[in-house]
PDB file of C-alpha atoms in Angstrom:
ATOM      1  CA  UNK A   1     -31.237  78.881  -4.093  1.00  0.00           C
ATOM      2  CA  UNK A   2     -32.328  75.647  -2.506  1.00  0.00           C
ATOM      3  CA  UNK A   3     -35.232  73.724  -3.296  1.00  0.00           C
ATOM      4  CA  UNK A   4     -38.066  73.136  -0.621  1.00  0.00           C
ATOM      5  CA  UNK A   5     -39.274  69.582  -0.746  1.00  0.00           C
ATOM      6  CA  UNK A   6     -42.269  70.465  -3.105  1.00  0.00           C
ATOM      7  CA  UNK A   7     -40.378  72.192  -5.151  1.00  0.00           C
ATOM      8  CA  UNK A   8     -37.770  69.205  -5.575  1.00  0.00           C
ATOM      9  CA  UNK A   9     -40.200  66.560  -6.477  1.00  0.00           C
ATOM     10  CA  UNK A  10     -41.821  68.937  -9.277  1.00  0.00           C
ATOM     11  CA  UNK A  11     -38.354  69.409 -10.637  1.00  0.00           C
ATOM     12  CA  UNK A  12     -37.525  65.323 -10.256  1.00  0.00           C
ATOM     13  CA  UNK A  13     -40.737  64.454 -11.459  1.00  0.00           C
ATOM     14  CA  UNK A  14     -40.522  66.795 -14.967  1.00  0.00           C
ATOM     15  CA  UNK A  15     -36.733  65.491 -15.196  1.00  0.00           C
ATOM     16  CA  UNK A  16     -37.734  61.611 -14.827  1.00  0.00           C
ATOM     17  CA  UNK A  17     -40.447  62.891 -17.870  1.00  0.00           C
ATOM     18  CA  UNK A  18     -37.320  64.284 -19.821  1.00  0.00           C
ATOM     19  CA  UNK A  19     -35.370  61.285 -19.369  1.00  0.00           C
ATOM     20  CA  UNK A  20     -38.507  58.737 -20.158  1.00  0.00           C
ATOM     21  CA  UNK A  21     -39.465  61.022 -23.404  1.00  0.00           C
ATOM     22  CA  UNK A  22     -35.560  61.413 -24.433  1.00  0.00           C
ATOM     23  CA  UNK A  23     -35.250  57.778 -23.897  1.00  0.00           C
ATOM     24  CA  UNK A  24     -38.543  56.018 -25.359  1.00  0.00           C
ATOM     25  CA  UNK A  25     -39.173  58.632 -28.015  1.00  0.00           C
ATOM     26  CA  UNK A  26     -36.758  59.732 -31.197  1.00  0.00           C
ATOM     27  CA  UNK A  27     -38.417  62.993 -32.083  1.00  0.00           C
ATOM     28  CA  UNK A  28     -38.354  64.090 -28.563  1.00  0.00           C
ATOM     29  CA  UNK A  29     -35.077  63.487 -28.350  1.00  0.00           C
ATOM     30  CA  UNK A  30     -34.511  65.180 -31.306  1.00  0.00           C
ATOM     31  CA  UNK A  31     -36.421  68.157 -30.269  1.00  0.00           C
ATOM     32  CA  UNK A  32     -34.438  68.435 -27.333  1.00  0.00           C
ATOM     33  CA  UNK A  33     -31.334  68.802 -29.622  1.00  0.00           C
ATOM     34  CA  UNK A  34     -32.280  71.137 -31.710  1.00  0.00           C
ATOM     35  CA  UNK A  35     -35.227  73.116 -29.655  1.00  0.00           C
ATOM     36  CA  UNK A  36     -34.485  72.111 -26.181  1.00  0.00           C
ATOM     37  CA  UNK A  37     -36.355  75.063 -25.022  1.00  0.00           C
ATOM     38  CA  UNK A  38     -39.404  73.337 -26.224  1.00  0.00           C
ATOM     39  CA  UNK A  39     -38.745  70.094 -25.193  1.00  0.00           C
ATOM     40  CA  UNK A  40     -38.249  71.273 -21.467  1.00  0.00           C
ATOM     41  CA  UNK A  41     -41.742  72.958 -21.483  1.00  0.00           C
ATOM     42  CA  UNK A  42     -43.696  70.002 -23.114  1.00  0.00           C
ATOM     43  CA  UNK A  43     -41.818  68.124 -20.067  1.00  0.00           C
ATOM     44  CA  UNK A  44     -42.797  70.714 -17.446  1.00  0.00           C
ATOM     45  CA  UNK A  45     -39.669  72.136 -17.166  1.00  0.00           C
ATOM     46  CA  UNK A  46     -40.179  76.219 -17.733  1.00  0.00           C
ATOM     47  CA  UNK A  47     -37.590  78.043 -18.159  1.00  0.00           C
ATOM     48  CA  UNK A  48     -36.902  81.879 -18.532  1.00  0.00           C
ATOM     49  CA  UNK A  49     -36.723  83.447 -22.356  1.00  0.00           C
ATOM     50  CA  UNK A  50     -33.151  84.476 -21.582  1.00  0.00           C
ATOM     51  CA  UNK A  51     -31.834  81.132 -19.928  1.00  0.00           C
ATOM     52  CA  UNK A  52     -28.852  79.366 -20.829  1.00  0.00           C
ATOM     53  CA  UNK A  53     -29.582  75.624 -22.026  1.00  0.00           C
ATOM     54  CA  UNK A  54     -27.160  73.268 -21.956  1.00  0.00           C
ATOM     55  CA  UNK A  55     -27.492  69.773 -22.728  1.00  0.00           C
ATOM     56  CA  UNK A  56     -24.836  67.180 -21.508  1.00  0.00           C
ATOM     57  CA  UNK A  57     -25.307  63.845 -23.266  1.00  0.00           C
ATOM     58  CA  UNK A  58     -22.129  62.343 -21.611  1.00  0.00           C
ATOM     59  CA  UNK A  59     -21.618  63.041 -17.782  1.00  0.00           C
ATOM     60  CA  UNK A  60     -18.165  65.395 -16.970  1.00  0.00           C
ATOM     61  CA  UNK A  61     -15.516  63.983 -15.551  1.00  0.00           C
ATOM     62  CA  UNK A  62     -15.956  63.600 -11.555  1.00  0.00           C
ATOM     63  CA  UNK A  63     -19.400  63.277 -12.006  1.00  0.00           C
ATOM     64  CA  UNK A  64     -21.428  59.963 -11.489  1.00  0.00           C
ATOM     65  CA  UNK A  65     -23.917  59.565 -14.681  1.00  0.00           C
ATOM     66  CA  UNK A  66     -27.524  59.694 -13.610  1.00  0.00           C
ATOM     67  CA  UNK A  67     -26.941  60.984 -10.241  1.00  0.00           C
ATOM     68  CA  UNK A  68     -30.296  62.850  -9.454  1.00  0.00           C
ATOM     69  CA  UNK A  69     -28.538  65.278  -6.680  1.00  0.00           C
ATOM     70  CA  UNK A  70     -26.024  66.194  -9.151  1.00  0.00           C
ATOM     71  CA  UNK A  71     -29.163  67.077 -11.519  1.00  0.00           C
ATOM     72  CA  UNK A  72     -30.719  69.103  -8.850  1.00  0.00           C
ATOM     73  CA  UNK A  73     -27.476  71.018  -7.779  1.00  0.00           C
ATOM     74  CA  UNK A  74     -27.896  71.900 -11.415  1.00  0.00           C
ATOM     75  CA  UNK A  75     -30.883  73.217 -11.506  1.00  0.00           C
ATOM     76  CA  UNK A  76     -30.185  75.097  -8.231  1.00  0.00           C
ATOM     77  CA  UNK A  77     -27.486  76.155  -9.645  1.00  0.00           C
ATOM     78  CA  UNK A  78     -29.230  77.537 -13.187  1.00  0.00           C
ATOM     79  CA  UNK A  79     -31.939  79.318 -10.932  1.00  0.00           C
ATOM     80  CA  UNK A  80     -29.550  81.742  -9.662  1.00  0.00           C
ATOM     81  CA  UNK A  81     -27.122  82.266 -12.622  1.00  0.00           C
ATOM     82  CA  UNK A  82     -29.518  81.995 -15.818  1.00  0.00           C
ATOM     83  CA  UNK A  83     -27.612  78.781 -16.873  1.00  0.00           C
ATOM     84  CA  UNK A  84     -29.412  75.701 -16.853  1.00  0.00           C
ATOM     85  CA  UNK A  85     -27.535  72.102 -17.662  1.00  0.00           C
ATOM     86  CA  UNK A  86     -29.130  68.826 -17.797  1.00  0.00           C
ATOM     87  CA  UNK A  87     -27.264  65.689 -18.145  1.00  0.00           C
ATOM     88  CA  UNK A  88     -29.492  62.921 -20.352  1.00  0.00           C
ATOM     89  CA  UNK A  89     -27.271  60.033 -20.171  1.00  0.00           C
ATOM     90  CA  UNK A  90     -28.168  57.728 -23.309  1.00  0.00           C
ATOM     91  CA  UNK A  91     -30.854  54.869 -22.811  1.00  0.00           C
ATOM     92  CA  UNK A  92     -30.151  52.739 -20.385  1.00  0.00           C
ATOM     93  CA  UNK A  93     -30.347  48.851 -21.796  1.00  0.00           C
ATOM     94  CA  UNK A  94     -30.977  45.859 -20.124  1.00  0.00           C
ATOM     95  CA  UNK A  95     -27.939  42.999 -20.266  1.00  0.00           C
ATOM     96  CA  UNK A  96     -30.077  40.005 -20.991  1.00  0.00           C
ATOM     97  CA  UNK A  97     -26.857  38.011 -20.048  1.00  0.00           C
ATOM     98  CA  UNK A  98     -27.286  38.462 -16.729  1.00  0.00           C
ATOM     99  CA  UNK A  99     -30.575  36.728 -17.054  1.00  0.00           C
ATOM    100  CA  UNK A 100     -30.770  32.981 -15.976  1.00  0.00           C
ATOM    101  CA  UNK A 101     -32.904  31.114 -17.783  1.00  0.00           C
ATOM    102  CA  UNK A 102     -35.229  30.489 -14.708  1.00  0.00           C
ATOM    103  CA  UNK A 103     -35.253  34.271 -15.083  1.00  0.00           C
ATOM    104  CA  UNK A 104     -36.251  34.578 -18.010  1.00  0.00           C
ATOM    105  CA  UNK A 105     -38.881  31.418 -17.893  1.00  0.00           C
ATOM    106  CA  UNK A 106     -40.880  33.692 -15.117  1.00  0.00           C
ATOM    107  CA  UNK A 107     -41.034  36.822 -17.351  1.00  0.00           C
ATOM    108  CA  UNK A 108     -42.152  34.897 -20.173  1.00  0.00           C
ATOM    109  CA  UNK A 109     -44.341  32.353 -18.857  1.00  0.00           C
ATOM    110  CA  UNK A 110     -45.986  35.085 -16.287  1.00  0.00           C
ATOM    111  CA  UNK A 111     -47.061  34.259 -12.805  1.00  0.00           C
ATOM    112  CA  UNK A 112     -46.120  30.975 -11.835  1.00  0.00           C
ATOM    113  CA  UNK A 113     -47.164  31.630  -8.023  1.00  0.00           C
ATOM    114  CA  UNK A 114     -51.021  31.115  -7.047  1.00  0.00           C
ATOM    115  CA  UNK A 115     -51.260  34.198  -4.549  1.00  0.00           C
ATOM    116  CA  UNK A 116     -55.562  34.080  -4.243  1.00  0.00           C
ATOM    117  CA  UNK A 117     -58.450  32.459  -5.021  1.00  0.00           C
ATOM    118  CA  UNK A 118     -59.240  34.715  -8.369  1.00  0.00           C
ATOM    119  CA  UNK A 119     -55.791  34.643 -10.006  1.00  0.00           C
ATOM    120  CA  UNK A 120     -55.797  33.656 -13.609  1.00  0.00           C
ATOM    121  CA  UNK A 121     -53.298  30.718 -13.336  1.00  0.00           C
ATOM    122  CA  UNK A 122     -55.873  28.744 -11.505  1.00  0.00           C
TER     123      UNK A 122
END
């Protein structure tokens, strides 16, 4: 069963919440361990009382981690047979190594540009 386009940006929309919560927040990511049921609804993501949930912390082989069509084939997927899987890859982290120190100047020291008449660094 395919999507329509409003149906695909609710789905993408309460996935991106999953991902954010799973990511930002330990006892949601908890919750969607042990009582993923639970943690899909807070999220927006209903699902039927008898539905298969699976939850794939590490993407299967073949598959490209964090690959939002691959999501929504999933879903697609768990709408006609009853099973629904979701891949949560783990937090993604930010290699401060790649950083130049110019880089990292600007995001500490804020705007360094005048762009108007009212901006603070005047």
């Amino acid at each position: 069963m395919a999507l329509d386009p409003q149906q695909r940006a609710e789905f993408v929309n309460a996935y991106t919440r999953v991902l954010i919560s799973s990511w930002s927040d330990e006892a949601f990511a908890a919750k969607l361990s042990s009582e993923p049921r639970t943690a899909l609804a807070e999220s927006g993501l209903e699902l039927p009382a008898d539905a298969e949930i699976v939850i794939v912390t590490e993407a299967p082989e073949g598959h490209e981690e964090g690959n939002l069509d691959v999501q929504v084939n999933l879903w697609e997927q768990g709408l006609a047979t009853g099973r629904y899987e979701f891949h949560i890859p783990a937090s993604p982290s930010v290699d401060a190594a790649e950083l130049s120190e110019g880089d990292l100047s600007d995001v500490a020291a804020g705007c360094n540009y005048c762009c108007c008449p009212c901006c603070c660094c005047t």
